[in-house]
Coordinates of C-alpha atoms in Angstrom, one line a residue:
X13 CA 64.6 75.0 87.8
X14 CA 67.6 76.8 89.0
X15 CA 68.6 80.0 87.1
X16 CA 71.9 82.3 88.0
X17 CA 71.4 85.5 86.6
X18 CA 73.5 88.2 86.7
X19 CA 72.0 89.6 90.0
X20 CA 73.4 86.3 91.4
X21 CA 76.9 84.7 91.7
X22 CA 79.1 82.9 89.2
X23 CA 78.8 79.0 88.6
X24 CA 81.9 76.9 87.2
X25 CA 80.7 74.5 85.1
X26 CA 83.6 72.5 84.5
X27 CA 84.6 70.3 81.6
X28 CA 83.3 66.8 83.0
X29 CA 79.8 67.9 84.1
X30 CA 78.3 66.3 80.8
X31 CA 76.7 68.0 77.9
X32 CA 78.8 70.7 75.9
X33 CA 78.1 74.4 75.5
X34 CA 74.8 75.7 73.8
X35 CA 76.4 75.0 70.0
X36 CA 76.9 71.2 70.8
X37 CA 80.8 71.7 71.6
X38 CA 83.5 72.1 73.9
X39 CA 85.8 74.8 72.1
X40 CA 88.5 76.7 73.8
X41 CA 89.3 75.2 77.7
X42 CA 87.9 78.4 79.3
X43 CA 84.8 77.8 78.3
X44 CA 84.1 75.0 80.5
X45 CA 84.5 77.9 83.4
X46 CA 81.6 78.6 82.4
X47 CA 82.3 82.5 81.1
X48 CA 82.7 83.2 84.6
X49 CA 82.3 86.9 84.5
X50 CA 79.1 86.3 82.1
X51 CA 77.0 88.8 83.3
X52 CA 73.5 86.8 81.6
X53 CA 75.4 83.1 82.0
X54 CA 72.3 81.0 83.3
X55 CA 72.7 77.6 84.8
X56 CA 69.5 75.4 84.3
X57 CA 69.3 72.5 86.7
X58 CA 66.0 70.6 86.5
X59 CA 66.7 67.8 89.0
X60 CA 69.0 69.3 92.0
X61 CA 68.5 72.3 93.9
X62 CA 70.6 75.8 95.0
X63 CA 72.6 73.2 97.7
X64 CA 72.6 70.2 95.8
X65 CA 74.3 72.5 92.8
X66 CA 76.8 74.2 94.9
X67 CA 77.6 71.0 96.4
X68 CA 78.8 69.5 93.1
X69 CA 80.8 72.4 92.1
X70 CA 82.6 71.6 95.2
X71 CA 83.2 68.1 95.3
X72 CA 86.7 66.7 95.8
X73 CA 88.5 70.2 94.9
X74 CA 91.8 70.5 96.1
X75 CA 94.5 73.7 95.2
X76 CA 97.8 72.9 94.1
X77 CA 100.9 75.5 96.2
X78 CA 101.6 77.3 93.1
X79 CA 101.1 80.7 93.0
X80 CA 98.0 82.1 90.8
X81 CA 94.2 80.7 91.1
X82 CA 91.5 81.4 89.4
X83 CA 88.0 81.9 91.9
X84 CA 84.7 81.8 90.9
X85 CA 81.6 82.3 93.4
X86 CA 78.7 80.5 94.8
X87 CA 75.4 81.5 95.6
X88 CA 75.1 81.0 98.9
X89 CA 77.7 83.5 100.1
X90 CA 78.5 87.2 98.5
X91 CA 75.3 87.6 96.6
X92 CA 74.8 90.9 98.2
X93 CA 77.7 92.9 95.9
X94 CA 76.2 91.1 92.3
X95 CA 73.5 93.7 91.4
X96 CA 72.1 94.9 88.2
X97 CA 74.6 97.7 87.6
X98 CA 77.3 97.0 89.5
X99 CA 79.1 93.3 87.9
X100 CA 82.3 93.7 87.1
X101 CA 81.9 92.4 83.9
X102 CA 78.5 94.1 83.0
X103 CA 80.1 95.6 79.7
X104 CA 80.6 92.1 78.1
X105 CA 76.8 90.6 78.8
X106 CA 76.1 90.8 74.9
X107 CA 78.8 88.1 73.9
X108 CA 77.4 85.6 76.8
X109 CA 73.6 84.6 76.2
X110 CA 74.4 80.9 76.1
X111 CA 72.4 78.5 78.2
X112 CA 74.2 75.9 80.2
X113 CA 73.7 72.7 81.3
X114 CA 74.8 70.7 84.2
X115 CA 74.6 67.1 84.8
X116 CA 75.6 64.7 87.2
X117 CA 79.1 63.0 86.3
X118 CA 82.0 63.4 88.9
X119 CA 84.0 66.9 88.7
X120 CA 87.4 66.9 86.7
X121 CA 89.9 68.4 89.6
X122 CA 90.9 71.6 88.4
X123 CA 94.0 72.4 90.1
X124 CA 95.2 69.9 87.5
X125 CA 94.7 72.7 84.6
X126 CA 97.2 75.7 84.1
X127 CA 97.0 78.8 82.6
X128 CA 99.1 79.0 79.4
X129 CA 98.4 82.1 77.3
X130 CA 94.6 82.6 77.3
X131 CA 93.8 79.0 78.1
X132 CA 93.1 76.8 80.9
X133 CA 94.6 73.5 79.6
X134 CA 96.1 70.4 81.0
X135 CA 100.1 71.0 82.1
X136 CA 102.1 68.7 79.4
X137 CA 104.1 65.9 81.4
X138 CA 107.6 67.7 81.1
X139 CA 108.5 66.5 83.8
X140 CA 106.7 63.6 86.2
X141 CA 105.1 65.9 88.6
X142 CA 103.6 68.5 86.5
X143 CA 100.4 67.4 87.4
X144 CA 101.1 67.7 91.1
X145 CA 98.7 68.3 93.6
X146 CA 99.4 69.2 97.0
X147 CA 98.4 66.9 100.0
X148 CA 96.7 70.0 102.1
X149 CA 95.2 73.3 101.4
X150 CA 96.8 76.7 101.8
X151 CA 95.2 79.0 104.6
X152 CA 94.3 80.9 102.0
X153 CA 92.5 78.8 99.8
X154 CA 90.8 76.8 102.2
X155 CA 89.2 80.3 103.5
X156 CA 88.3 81.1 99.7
X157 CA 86.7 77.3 100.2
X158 CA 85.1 78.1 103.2
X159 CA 83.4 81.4 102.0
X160 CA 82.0 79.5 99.3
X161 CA 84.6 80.5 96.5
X162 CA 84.9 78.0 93.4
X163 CA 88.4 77.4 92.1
X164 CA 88.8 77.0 88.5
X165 CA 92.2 76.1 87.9
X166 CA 96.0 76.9 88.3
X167 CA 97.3 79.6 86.5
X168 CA 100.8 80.1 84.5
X169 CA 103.8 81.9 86.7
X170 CA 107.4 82.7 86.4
X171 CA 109.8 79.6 88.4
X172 CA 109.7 80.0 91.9
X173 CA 108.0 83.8 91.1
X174 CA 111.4 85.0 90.2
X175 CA 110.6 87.4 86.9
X176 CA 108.9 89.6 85.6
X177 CA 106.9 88.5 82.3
X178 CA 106.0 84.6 82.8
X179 CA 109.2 84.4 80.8
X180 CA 110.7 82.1 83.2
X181 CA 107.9 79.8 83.2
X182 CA 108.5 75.6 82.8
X183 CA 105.2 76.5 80.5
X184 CA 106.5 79.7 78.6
X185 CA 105.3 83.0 78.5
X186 CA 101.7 84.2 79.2
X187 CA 100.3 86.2 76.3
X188 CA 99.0 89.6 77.2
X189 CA 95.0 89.6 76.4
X190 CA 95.6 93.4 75.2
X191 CA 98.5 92.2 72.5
X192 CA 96.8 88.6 71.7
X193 CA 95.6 90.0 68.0
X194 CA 99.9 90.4 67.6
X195 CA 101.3 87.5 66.6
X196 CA 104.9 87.6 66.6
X197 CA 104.5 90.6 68.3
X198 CA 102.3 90.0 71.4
X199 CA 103.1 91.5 74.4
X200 CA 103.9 90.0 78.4
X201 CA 101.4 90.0 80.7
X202 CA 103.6 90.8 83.4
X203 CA 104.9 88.7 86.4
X204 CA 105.0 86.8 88.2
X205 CA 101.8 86.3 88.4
X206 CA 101.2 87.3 84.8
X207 CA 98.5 84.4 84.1
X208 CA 96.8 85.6 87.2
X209 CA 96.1 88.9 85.9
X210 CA 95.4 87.7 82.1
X211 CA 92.8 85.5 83.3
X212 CA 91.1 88.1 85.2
X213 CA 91.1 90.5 82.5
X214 CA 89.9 88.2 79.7
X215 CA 87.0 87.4 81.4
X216 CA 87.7 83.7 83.1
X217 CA 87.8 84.3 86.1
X218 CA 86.2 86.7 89.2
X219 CA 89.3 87.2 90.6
X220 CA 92.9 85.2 90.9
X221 CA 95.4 84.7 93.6
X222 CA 99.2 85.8 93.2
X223 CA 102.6 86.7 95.2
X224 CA 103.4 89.9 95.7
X225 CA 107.2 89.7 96.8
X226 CA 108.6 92.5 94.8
X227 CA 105.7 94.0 92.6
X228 CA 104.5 90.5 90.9
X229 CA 100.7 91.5 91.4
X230 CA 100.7 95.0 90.8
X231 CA 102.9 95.0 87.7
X232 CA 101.0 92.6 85.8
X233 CA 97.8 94.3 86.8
X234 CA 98.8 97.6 85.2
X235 CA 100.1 95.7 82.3
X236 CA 96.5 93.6 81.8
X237 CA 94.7 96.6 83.1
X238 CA 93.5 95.1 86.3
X239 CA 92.8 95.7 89.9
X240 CA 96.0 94.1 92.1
X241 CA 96.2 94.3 95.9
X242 CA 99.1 93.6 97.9
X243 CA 98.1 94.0 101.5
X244 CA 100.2 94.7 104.5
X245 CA 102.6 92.3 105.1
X246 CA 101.5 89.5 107.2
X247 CA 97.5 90.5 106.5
X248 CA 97.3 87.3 104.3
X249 CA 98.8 83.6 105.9
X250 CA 101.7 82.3 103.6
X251 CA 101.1 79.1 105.2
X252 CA 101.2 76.7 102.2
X253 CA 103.0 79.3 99.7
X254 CA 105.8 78.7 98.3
X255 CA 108.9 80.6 100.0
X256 CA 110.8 83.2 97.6
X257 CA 112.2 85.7 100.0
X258 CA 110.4 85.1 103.2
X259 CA 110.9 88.6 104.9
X260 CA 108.8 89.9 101.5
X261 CA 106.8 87.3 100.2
X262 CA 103.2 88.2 100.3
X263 CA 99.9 86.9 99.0
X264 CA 97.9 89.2 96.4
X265 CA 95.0 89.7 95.0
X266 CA 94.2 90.2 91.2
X267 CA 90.2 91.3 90.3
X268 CA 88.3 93.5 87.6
X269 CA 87.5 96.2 90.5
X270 CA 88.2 97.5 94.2
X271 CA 85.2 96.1 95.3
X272 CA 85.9 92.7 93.8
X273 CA 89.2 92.5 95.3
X274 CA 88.3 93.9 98.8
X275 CA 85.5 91.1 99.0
X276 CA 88.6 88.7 98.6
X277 CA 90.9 90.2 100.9
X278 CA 87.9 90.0 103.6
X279 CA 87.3 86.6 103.2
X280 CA 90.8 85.3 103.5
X281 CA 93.0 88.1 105.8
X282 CA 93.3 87.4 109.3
X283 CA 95.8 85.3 112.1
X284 CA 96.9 81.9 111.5
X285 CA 98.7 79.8 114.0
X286 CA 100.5 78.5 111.3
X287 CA 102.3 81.2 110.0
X288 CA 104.0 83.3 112.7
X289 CA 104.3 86.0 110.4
X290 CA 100.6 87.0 109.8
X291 CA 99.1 89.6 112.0
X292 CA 97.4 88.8 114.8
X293 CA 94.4 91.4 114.2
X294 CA 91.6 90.8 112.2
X295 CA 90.5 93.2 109.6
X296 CA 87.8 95.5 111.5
X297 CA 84.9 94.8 108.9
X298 CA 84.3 94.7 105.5
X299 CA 84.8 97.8 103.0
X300 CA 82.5 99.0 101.7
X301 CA 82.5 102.3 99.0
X302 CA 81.5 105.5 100.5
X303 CA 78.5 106.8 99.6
X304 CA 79.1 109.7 97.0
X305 CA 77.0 112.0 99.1
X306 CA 79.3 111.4 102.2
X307 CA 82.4 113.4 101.1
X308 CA 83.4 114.2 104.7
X309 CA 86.2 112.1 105.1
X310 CA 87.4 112.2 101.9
X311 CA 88.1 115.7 102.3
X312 CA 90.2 115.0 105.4
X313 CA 92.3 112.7 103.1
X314 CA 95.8 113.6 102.4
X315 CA 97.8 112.1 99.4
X316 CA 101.6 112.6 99.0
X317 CA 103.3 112.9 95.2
X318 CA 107.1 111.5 96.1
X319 CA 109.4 113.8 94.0
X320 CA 112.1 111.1 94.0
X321 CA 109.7 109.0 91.6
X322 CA 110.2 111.7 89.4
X323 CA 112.9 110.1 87.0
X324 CA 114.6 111.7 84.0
X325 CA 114.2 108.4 82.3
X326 CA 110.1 107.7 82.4
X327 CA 108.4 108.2 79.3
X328 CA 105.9 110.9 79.0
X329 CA 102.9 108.5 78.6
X330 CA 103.5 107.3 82.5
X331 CA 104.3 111.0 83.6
X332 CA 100.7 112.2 81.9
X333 CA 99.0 109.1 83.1
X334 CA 100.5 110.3 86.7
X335 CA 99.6 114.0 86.5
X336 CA 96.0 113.2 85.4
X337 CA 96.0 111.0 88.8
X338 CA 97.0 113.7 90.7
X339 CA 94.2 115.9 88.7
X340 CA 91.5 113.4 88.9
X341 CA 91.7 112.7 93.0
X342 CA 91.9 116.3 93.5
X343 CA 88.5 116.6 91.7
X344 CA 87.3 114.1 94.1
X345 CA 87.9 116.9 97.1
X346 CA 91.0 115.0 98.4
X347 CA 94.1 117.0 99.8
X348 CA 97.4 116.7 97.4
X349 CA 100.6 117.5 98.3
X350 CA 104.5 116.7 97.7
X351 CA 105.9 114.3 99.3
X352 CA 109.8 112.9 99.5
X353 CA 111.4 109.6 100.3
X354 CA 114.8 110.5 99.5
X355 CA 116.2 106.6 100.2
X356 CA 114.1 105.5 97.3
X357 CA 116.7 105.6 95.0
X358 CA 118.5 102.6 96.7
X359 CA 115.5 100.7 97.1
X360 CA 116.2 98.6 93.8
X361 CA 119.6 97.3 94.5
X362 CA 118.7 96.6 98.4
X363 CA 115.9 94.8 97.0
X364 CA 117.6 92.0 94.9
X365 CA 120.5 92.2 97.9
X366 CA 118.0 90.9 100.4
X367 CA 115.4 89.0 98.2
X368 CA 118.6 86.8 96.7
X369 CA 120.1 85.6 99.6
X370 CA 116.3 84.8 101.0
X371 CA 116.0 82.8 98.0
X372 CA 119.8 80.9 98.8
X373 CA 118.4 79.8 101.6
X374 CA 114.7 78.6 101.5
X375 CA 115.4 76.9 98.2
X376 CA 118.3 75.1 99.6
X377 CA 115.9 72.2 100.4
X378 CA 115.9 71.6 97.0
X379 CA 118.5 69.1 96.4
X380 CA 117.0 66.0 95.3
X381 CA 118.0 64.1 98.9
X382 CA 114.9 65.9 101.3
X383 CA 112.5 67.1 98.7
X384 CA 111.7 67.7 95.3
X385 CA 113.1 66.8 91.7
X386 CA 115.5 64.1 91.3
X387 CA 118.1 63.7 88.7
X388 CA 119.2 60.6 87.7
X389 CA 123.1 59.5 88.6
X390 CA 124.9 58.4 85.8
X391 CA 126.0 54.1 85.8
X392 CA 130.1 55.0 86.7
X393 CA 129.3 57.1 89.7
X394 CA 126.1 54.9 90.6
X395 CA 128.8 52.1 90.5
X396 CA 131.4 53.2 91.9
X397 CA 130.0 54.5 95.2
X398 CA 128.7 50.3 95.4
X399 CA 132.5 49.6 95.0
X400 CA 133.9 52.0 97.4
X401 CA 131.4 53.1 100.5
X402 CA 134.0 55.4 102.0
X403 CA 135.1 57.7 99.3
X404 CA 132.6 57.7 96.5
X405 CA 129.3 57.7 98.0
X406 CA 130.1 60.8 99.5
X407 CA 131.2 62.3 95.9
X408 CA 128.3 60.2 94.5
X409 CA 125.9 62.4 96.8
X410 CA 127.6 65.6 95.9
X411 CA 127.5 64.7 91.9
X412 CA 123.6 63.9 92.8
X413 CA 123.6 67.6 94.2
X414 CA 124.6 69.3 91.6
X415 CA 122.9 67.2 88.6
X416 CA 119.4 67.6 90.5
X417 CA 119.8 71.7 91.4
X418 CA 121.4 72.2 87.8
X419 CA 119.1 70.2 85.7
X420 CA 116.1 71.4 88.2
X421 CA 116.4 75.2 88.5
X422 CA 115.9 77.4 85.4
X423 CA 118.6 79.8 84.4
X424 CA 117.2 82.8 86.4
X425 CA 117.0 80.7 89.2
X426 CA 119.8 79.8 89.5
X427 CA 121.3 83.1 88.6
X428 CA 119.4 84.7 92.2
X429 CA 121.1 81.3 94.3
X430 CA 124.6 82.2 93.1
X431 CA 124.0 86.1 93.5
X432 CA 122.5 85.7 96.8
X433 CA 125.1 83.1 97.9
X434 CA 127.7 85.1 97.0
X435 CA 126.5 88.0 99.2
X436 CA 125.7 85.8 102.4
X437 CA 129.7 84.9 102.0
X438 CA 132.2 85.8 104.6
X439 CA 133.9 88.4 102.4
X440 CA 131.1 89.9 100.8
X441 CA 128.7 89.7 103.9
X442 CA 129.5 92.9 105.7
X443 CA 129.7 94.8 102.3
X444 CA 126.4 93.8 100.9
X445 CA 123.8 91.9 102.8
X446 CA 124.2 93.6 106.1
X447 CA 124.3 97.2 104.7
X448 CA 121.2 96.4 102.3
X449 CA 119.6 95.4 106.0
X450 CA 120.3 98.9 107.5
X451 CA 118.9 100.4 104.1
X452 CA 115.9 98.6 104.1
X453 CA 115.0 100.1 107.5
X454 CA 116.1 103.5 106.6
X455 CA 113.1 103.0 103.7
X456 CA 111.0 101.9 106.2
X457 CA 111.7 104.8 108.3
X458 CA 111.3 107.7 105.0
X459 CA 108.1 105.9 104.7
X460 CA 107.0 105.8 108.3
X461 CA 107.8 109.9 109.1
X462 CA 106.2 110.3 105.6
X463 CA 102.2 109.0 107.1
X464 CA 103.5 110.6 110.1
X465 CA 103.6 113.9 108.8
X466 CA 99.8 113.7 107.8
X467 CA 99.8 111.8 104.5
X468 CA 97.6 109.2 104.4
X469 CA 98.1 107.0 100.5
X470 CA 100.9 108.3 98.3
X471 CA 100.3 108.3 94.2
X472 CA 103.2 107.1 91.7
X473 CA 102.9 105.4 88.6
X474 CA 102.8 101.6 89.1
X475 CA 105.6 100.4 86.3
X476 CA 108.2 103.0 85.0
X477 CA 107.1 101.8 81.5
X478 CA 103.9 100.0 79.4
X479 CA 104.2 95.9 78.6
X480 CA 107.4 95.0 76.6
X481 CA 107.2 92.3 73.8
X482 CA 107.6 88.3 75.1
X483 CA 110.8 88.1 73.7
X484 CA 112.4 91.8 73.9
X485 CA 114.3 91.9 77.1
X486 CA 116.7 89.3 76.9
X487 CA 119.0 91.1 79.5
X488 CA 118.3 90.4 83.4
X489 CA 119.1 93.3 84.5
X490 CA 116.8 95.4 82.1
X491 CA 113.8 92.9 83.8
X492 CA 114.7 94.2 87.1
X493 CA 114.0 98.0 86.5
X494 CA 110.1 96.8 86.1
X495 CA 109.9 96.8 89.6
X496 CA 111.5 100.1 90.6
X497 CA 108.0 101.5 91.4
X498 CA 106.8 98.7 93.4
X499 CA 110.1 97.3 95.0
X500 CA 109.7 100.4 98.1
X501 CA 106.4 99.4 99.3
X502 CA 107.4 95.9 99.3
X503 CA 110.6 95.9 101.1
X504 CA 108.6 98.6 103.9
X505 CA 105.6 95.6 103.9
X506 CA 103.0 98.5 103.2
X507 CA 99.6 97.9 101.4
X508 CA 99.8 99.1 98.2
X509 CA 97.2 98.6 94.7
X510 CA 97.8 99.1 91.3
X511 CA 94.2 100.8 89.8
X512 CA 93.6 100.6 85.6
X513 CA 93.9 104.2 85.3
X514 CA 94.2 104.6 81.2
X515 CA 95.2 103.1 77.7
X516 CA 97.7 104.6 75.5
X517 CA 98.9 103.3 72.3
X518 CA 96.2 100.0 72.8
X519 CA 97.6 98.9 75.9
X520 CA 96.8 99.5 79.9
X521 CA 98.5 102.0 82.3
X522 CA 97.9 101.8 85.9
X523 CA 98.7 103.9 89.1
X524 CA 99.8 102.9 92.3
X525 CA 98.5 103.9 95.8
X526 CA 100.3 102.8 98.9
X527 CA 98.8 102.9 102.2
X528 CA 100.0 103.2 105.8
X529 CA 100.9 100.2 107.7
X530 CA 97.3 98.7 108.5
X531 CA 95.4 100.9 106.8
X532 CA 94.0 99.1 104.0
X533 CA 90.5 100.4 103.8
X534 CA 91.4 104.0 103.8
X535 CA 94.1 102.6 100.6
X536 CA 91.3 100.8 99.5
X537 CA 89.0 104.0 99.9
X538 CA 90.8 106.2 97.3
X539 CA 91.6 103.9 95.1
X540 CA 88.2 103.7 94.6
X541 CA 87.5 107.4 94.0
X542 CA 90.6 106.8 91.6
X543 CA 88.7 104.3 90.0
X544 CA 85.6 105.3 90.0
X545 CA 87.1 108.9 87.9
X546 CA 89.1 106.6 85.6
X547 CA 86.2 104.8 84.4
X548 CA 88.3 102.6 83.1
X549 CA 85.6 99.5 82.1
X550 CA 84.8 101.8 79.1
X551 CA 88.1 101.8 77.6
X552 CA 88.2 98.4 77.8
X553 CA 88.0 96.7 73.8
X554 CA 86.2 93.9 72.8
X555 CA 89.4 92.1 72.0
X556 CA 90.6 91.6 74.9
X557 CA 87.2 90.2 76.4
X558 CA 87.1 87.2 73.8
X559 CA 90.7 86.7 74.1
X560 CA 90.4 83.7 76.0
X561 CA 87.5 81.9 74.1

């Protein structure tokens, strides 16, 4: 008999392995996961051994390209991090005593679930390819594959990752689990990879995947109250990701801890020849948390405070939430001091400058001829491109163009092509999208004398604001000034985490820490003495951890 404890790793059991749950049912789709962070889930298996079981969970599992996964763990690799004491999830053991059962019927695939508010479901057939799955892996889910990683299912995201709430999504909004006791008043989870972070903090999942091109990892961790990474730009391989904005699109990670997501990053940072952008050094080892007796180092650390994140306009919740950062870090023996990056302040506009006309470009393909969805023609241009070869096929072809990439691309969408065709123009070029290139470096270059100076990690608040309600910013515009707090790191390509540092008013705040280039373990090493004074498990309501059942 085969028992996983909570001293051991996390076993999917997944909707078609046979009998139901201990009460004789199959209830809400995230149960079949198995209560992946179930700190006393058991797995009895009388007829098949450790292999034989993790062998099945494997079988035939393919990702789809979208962004957001959810990851579970076997037990033949990262055992050594689930101890009594130190699970993730350790505060929710009392709602998860069911026994489980597997059996031997073939495994549903999961990448043909998504996430839709605090479910893993089947995608409805809006259109013919919702189901798709993609014909290879990503580099980075076939290392989350190789390291033994269990995949549970894709997860709900804005179109193309362009937004900030899931509120762009073909499936709709994802429901924050801190707000799902709302109604009519429920709350984003953030975005793009909103679902991401919602499954993580309800409890389905031991960690997610996300992009990171702008803030889309970070933001909807502080707004679930959630550990997001977004490592150093070409850390992670985007081979197999979906392009955005190429120059900024990275690969994150969403987890309950630091330790959680570091054990991620480890397993799937490093080159790949098929991306030319990734780095061509490995990661040196993996982190591990200083021992709390060693406090050498961390009194060598410097962290900077930017003043120009300092903004009339954010609330006094984020500004206390920041100041207690500053207080808690320096309780941990760590040097704080002031810090400026006086190019900050064009960091938002140069951001949707450069990320717009990316996203002209690489979604370009899309136009129904080389790849993707199709519109159908209507019978007088189908016909008359028969009668007349010369003339009409051509307008035939360009009335196909414009049906497929208007009836294909959401309005937000479509909104970034036209803004970021406009500025790759002739008379707008020199105006717009070669001046937001020279600003982009001069951010680069504040941040680069900033570490230079001494600073290792600089604090700021992560958003400039708590989660907003799923349908209370209807104006673009207000959506993009989520990002101002993230949008810096991103267009430098530094390592940057958000950490769960507090809850005001019922919902998550979260601080952000961005590194050095290359230096993600000292990042990841405060954060964790960030984390570690936050103690923010505690805080955490009971809510929010049986949102998703």
């Amino acid at each position: 008999m085969l028992s996983v404890h909570q001293t051991s790793p996390l076993v999917a059991i997944r909707e078609q392995l046979g009998r139901p749950i201990a009460d004789g049912r199959i209830g809400s789709p995230c149960e079949w996961v198995g209560h992946v962070c179930g700190s006393h889930a058991s797995v009895h298996r009388p007829d098949r051994s450790h292999k034989a079981l993790q062998h099945v969970c494997r079988d035939d599992v393919r990702f789809g390209t979208g962004t957001g996964l959810g990851i579970g763990r076997t037990a033949t690799r990262w055992a050594r991090v689930w101890t009594a004491g130190r699970h993730s999830c350790r505060r929710q053991g009392h709602l998860l005593h069911a026994e489980w059962r597997a059996h031997d019927r073939e495994l549903q695939d999961p990448a043909r679930y998504v996430r839709l508010d605090r479910c893993l479901i089947r995608p409805s057939r809006r259109r013919d390819d919702a189901g798709f799955v993609a014909p290879y892996e990503s580099t980075a889910t076939q290392r989350l594959l190789d390291a033994g990683a269990i995949p549970l299912g894709k997860l709900n995201m804005d179109e193309f990752a362009m937004g900030s709430g899931t509120t762009y999504s073909t499936f709709g909004p994802t429901i924050n689990p801190w707000s799902s006791d709302l109604g009519d008043r429920a709350l984003v989870a953030g975005g793009s990879s909103g679902a991401s972070a919602a499954a993580v903090a309800s409890g389905c999942c031991f960690a997610a995947l996300g992009s990171d091109t702008g803030g889309s990892v970070r933001q909807p961790a502080a707004y679930c109250g959630v550990t997001g990474l977004k490592p150093n730009y070409g850390r992670i391989s985007r081979h197999g990701m979906i392009a955005f904005a190429s120059s900024l699109d990275t690969p994150g990670i969403l987890a309950k801890t630091i330790r959680d997501a570091a054990i991620v990053l480890h397993a799937i940072a490093g080159p790949d020849g098929h991306d030319s952008t990734a780095l061509p050094d490995k990661l040196p080892s993996q982190w591990e948390p200083a021992s709390e007796t060693d406090a050498t180092n961390t009194k060598q650390l410097t962290v900077g405070v930017p003043k120009e994140y300092y903004v009339k306009e954010l609330p006094e919740s984020i500004l206390k939430v920041w100041d207690q950062g500053i207080e808690w870090l320096l309780q941990s023996g760590v040097r704080v001091v002031e810090a400026s990056l006086p190019t900050t302040k064009y960091a938002l506009p140069t951001y949707y400058i450069l990320a717009c006309a990316e996203a002209s470009s690489n979604l370009s393909r899309y136009d129904g001829v080389r790849y993707g969805f199709r519109a159908e023609l209507n019978n007088e241009a189908a016909a008359a491109a028969v009668a007349d070869a010369s003339n009409n096929q051509a307008n035939a072809l360009h009335d196909l163009y414009c049906r497929t990439r208007s009836e294909g691309f959401g309005d937000e969408v479509q909104r970034r092509i036209l803004s970021g065709t406009f500025v790759l123009s002739a008379g707008a070029l020199a105006d717009y999208y070669e001046r937001a290139v020279l600003v982009r470096q001069t951010i680069r270059d504040d941040f680069a004398s900033t570490f230079e100076s001494g600073i290792d990690v600089l604090l700021t608040p992560t958003t400039p604001s708590g989660p907003f309600a799923v349908h209370g910013k209807a104006n673009p515009v207000d959506m993009f000034m989520n990002d101002i707090m993230t949008i810096p790191a991103s267009l430098a390509g530094l390592p940057s985490v958000s950490v769960p540092a507090a809850v005001l008013d019922q919902m998550p705040l979260g601080l952000q820490l961005i590194g050095a280039p290359h230096q993600e373990h000292t990042l990841l090493h405060v954060a964790h003495l960030l984390e570690q004074r936050a103690d923010f498990s505690r805080h955490i309501p009971l809510r929010v951890l049986t949102s998703a059942r």
